[in-house]
Short mmCIF file of C-alpha atoms in Angstrom, two decimals:
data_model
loop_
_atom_site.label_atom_id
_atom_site.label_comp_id
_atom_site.label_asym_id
_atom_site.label_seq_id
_atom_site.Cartn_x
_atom_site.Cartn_y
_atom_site.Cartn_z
CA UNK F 1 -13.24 -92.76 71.79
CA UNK F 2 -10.86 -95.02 72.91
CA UNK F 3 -10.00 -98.10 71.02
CA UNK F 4 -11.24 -100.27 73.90
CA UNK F 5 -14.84 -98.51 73.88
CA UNK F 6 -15.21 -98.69 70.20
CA UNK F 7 -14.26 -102.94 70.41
CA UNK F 8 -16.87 -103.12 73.09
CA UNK F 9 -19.66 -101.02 71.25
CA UNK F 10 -18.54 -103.88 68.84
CA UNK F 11 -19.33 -106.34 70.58
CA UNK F 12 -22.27 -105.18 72.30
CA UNK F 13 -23.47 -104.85 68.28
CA UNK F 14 -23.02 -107.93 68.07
CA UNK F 15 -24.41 -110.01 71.21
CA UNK F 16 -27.14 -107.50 71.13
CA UNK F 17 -26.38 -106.35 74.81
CA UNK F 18 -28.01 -102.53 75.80
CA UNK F 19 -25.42 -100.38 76.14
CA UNK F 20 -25.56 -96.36 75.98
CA UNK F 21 -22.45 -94.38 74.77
CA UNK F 22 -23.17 -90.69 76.16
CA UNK F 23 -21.18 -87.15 76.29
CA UNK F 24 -22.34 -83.88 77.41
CA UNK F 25 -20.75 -80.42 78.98
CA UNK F 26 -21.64 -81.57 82.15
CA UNK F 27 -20.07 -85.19 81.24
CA UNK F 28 -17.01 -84.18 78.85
CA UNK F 29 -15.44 -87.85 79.59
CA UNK F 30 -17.11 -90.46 77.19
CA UNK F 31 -19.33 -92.64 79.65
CA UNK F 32 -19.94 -95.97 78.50
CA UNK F 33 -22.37 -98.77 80.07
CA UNK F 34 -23.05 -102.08 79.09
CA UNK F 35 -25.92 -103.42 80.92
CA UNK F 36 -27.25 -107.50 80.34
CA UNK F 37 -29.78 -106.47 83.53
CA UNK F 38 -31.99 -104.39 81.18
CA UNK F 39 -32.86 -106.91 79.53
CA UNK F 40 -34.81 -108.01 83.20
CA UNK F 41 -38.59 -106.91 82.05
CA UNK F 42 -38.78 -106.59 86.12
CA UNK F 43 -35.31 -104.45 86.86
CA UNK F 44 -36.47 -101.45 89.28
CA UNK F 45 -35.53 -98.03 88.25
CA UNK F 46 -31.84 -97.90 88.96
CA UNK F 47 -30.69 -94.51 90.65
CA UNK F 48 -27.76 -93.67 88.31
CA UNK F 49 -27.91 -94.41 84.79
CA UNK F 50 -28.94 -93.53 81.32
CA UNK F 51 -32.63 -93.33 80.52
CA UNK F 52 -34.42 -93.37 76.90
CA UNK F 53 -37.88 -91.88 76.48
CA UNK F 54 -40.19 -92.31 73.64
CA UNK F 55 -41.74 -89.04 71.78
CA UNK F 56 -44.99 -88.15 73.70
CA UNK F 57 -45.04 -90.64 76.31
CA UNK F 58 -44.93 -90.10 80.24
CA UNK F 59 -41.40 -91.01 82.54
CA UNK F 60 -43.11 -93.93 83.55
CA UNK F 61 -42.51 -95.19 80.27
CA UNK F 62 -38.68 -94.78 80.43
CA UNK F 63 -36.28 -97.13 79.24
CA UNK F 64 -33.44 -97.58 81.48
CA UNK F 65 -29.77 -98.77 80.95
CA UNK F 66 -27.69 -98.68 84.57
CA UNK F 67 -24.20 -98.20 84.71
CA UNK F 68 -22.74 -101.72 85.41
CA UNK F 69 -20.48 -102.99 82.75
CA UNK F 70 -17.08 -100.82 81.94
CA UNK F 71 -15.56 -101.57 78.31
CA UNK F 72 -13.09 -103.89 79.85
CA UNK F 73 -15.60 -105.53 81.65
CA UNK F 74 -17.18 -106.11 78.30
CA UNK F 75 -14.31 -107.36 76.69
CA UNK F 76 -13.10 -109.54 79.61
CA UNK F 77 -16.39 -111.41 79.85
CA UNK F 78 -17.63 -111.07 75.91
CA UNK F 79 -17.83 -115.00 75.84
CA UNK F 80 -19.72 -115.68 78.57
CA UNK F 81 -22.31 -112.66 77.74
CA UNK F 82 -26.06 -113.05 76.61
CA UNK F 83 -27.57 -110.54 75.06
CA UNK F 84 -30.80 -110.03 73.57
CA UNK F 85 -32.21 -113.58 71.02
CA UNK F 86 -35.25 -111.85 69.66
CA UNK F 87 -36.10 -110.13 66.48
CA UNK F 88 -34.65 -106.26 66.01
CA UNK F 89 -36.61 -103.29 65.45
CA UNK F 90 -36.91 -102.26 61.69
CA UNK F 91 -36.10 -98.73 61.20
CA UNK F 92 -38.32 -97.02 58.60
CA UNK F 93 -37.05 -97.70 55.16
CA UNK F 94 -38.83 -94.89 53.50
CA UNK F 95 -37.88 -91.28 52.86
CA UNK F 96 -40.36 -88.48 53.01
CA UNK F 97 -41.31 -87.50 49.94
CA UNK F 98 -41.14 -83.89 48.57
CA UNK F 99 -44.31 -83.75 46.59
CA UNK F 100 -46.04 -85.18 49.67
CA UNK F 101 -44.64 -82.90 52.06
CA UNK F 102 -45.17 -79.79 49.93
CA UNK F 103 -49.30 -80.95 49.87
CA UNK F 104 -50.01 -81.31 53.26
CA UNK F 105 -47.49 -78.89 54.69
CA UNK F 106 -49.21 -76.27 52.66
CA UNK F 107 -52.62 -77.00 53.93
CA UNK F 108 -51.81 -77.18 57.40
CA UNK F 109 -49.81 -73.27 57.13
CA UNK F 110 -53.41 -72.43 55.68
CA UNK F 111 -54.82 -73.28 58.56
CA UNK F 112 -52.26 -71.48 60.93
CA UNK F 113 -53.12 -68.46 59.15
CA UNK F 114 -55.77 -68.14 61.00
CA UNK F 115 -54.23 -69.11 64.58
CA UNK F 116 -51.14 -67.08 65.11
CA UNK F 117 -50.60 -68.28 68.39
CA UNK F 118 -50.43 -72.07 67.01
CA UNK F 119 -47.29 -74.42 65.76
CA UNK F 120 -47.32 -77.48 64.80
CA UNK F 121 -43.68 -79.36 64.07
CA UNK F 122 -43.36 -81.67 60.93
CA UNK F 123 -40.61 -84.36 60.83
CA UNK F 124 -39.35 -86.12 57.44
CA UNK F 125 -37.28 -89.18 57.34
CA UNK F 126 -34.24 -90.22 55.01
CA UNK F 127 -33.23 -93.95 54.79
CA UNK F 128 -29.63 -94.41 53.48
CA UNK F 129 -28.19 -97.49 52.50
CA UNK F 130 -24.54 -97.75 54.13
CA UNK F 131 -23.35 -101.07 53.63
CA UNK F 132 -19.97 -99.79 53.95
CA UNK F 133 -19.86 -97.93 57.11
CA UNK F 134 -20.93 -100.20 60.31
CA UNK F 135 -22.65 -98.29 63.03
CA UNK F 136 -19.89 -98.41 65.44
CA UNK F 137 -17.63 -96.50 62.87
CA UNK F 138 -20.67 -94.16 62.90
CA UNK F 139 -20.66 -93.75 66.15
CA UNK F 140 -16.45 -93.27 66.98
CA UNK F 141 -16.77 -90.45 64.25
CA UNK F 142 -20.11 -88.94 65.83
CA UNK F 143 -18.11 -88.73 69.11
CA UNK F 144 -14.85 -87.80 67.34
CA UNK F 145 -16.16 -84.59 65.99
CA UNK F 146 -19.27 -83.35 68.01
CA UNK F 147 -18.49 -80.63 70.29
CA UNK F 148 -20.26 -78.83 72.71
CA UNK F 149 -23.42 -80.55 72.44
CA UNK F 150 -24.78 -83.95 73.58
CA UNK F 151 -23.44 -86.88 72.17
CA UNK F 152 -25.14 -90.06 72.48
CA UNK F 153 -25.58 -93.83 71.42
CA UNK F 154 -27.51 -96.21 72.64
CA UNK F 155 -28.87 -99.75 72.18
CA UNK F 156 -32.25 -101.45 74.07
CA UNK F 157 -34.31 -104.33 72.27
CA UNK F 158 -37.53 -101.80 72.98
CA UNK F 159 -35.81 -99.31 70.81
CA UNK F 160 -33.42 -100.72 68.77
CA UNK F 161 -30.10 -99.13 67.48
CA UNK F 162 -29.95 -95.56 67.82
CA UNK F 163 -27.16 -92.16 67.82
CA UNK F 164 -27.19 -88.37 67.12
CA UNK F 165 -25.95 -85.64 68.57
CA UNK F 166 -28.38 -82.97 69.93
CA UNK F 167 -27.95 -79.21 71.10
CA UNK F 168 -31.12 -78.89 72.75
CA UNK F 169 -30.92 -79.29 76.61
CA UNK F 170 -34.48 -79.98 77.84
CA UNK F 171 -33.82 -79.96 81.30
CA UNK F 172 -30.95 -79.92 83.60
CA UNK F 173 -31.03 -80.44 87.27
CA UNK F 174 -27.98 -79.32 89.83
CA UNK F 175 -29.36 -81.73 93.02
CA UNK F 176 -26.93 -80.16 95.34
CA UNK F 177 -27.59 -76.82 94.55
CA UNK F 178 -31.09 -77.17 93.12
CA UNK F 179 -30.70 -75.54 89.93
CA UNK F 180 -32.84 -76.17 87.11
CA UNK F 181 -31.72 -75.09 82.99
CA UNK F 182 -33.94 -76.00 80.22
CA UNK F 183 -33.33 -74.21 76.62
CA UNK F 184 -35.87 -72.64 74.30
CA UNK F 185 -34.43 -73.67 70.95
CA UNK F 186 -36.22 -73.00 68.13
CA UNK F 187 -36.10 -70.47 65.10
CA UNK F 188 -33.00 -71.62 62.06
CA UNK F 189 -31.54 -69.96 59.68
CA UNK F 190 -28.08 -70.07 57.91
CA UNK F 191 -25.02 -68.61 59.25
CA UNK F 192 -25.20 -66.16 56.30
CA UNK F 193 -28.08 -64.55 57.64
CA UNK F 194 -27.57 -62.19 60.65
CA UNK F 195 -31.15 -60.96 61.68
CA UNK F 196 -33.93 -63.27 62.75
CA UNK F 197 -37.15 -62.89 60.47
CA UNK F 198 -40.37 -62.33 61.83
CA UNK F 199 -41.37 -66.05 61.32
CA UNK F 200 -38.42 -67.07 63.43
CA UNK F 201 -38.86 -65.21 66.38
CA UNK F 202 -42.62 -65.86 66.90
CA UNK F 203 -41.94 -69.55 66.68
CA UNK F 204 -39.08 -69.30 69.24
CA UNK F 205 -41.35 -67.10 71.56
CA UNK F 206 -44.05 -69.68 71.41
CA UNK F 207 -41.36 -72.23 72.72
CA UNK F 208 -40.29 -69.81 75.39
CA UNK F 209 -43.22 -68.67 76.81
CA UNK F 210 -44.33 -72.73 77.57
CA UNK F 211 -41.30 -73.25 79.25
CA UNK F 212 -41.40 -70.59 81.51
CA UNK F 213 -45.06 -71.38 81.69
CA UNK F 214 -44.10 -74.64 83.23
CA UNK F 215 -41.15 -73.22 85.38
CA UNK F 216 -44.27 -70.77 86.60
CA UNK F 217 -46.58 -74.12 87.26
CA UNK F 218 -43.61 -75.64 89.38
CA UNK F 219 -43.18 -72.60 91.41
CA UNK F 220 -39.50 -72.58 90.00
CA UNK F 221 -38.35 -68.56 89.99
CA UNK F 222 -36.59 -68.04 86.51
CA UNK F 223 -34.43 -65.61 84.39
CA UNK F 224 -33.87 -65.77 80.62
CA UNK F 225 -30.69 -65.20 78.50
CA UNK F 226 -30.86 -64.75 74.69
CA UNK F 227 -28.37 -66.53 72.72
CA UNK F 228 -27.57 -68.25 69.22
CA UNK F 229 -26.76 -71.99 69.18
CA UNK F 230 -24.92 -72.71 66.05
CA UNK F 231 -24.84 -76.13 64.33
CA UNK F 232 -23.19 -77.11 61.40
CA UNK F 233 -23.91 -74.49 58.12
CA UNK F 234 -26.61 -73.09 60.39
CA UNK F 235 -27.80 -71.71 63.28
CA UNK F 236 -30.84 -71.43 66.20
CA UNK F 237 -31.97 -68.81 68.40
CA UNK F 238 -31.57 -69.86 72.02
CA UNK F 239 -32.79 -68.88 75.18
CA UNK F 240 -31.58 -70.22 78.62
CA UNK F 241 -34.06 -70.34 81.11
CA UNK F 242 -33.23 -70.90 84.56
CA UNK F 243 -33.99 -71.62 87.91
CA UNK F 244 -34.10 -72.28 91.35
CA UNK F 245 -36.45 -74.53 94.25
CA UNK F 246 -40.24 -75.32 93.02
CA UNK F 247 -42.62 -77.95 93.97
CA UNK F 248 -41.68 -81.01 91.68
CA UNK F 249 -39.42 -83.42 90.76
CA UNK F 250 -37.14 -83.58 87.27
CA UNK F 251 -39.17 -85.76 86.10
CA UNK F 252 -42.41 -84.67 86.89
CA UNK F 253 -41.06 -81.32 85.32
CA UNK F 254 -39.89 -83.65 82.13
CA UNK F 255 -43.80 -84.84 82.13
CA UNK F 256 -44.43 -81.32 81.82
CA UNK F 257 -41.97 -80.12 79.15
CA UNK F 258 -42.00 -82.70 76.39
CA UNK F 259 -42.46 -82.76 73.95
CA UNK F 260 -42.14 -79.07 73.86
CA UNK F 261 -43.40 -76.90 71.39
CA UNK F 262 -39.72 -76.96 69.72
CA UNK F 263 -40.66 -80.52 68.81
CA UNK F 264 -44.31 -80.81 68.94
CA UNK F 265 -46.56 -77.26 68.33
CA UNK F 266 -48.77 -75.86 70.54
CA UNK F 267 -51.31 -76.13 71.98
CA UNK F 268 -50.15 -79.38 72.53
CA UNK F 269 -53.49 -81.76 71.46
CA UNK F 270 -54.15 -79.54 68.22
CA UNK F 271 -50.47 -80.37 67.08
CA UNK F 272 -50.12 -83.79 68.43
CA UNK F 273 -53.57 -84.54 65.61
CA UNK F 274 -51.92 -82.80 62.99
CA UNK F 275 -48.79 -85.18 63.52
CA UNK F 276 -50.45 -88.09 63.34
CA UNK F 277 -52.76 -86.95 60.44
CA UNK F 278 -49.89 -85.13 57.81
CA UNK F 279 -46.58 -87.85 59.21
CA UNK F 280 -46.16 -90.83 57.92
CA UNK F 281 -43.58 -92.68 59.75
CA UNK F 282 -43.49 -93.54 63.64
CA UNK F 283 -41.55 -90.81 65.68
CA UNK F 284 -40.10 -93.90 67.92
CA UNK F 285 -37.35 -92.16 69.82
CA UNK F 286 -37.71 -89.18 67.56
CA UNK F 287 -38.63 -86.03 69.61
CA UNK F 288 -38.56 -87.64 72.88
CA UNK F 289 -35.51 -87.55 75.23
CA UNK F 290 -32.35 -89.24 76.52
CA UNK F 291 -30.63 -88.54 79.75
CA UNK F 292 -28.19 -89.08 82.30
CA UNK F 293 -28.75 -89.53 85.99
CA UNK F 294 -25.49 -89.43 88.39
CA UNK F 295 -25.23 -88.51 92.39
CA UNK F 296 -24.74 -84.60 91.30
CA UNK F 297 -26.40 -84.02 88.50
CA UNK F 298 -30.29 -85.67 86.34
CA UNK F 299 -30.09 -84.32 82.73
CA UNK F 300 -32.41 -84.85 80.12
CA UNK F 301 -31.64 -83.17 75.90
CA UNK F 302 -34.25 -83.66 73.46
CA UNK F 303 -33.68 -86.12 71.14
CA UNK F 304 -33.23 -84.44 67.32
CA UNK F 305 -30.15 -84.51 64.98
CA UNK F 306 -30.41 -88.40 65.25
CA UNK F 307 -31.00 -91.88 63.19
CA UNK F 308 -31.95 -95.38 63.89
CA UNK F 309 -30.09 -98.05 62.53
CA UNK F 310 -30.12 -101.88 61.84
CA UNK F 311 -27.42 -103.72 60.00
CA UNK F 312 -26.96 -101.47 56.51
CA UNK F 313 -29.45 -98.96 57.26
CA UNK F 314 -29.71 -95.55 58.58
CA UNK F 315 -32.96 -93.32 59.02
CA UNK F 316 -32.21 -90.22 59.73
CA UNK F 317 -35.12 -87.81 61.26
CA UNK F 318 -35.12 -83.94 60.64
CA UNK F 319 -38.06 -81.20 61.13
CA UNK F 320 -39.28 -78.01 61.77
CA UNK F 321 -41.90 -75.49 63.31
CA UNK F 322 -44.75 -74.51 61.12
CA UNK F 323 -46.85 -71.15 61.60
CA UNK F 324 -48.67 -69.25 59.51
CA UNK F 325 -46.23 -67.04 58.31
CA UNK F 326 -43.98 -70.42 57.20
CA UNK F 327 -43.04 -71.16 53.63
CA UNK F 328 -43.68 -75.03 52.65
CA UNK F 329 -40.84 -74.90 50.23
CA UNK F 330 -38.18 -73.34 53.10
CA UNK F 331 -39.36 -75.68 55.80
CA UNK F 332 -38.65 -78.39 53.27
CA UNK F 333 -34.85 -77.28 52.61
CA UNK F 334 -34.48 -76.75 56.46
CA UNK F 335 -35.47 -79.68 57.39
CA UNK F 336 -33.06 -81.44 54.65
CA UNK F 337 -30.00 -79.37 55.65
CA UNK F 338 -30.77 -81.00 59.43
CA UNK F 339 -30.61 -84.75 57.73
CA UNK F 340 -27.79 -83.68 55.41
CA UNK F 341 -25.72 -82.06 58.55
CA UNK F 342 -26.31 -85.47 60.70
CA UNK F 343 -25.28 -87.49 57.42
CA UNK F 344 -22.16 -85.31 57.36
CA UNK F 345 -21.58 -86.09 61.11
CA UNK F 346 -22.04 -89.54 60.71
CA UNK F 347 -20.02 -89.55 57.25
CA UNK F 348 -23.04 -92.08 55.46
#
């Protein structure tokens, strides 16, 4: 990031101003916004611009941060802007415990025994105390060493402070040539291991067969490519899925899609109940998705390998897929290596 960007983000810290800080391989520059107008309860959807979506709630519930302010804009005008007065959004403080986990994440793969078509994915939190590291340090390193993948930031008083940097497109939409791309990702396992168990591949086809489920729905014709998507000490199995035409638009497909399976279990009700009944915490912006709408191009990744943040503070979200063929014990490590890896990003 420039040094410009990073005084901005800064500033926009500071004054409490939404701003999004986003990076993809569709958008390799670093785009930065800083946008006073969201604050506007009454702003109409704006047709290029960032867009934050909460986990398991509909488009029309979008938060929306338009391009308008450039870092220099920012910094030429930081005295004269007003940014939000009210009281932040408190991350949650506490970290999922082990013991706790173990219980109930054991009694729910009991259940999937007996429903081998069924997933349900469980989340667990870390809070870390950073006192030393302010977020927009955080975030310069995030987008310093992320590669490949989407890279984002972003600040609204509906959502508070948030960053992370995701490999799972959810959907990507060409408008000129009207191309859709969405990625199954689901299935990990360490880069020392070079064949996907049995376990791994029947949670990854559950993901797969939705999304081409909904591709089918939307009249979208489709093709599949297996692939690996690595990520820090480990890896997931990946399969592209794309397509061409149908009878929607993105974000009536987006209704459709998320959460996905990847992030929520299936069928969708059964796992949505055992969310709310084994978890804890709030999801917030946890499992939902941010995006990027242009003139050429409406993309949407889900968002995972990400943490809220408020002054000190850092919660840091991580999960995985349960089945019936799951181990409690191995979910728990996996989903500890995904907080550890963003921690690592983020250097907290």
């Amino acid at each position: 990031m420039t040094t410009e960007q990073v005084t901005a983000i800064e500033w926009c810290i500071y004054k409490k101003i939404p701003f999004f800080v986003f990076k993809d391989i569709y958008h390799k520059k670093i785009l930065f916004s800083a946008a006073p107008s969201a604050l506007d309860e009454n702003m109409p959807e704006p047709s290029r611009g960032f867009f934050i979506n909460s986990f398991a709630t509909p488009h029309g519930q979008n938060i929306w941060i338009p391009f308008e302010l450039s870092a220099k804009d920012v910094l030429d005008r930081r005295k004269s802007l007003c940014g939000y007065t009210g009281a932040d959004i408190e991350p949650w403080r506490e970290s999922t415990g082990h013991d706790t986990y173990i219980n109930k994440v054991s009694a729910l793969i009991d259940r999937l025994k007996t429903a081998p078509d069924e997933k349900t994915v469980i989340s667990c939190t870390e809070s870390i105390y950073s006192p030393e590291w302010p977020l927009a340090s955080a975030i310069d390193r995030m987008f310093s060493i992320s590669r490949e993948i989407c890279t984002f930031a972003f600040y609204h008083p509906k959502t508070g402070f948030w960053l992370g940097a995701t490999p799972e497109l959810l959907l990507h939409h060409d408008i000129k040539k009207d191309i859709y791309l969405s990625y199954s990702l689901a299935g990990t396992q360490t880069n020392d291991d070079t064949e996907w168990s049995k376990k791994n591949s029947r949670e990854h086809n559950i993901v797969t067969r939705y999304i081409c489920d909904v591709f089918d729905r939307f009249e979208i014709p489709h093709t599949t490519e297996i692939d690996d998507a690595p990520y820090g000490g480990f890896h997931h199995k990946l399969t592209r899925i794309a397509g061409t035409g149908g009878t929607a638009s993105f974000f009536e497909i987006l209704d459709a899609l998320s959460p996905t399976p990847a992030l929520c279990g299936f069928p969708k009700e059964q796992a949505l109940n055992d969310i709310a009944e084994i978890e804890d915490h709030p999801r917030r912006c946890y499992g939902g998705y941010v995006g990027l709408r242009d003139n050429d191009t409406e993309t949407a990744y889900v968002t995972i390998r990400c943490a809220q943040n408020l002054g000190s503070y850092y919660t840091i979200y991580g999960g995985g897929g349960i089945i019936g063929l799951s181990d409690a014990e191995e979910e728990w490590d996996e989903a500890m290596m995904k907080i550890d890896t963003v921690a690592e990003i983020m250097n907290l």
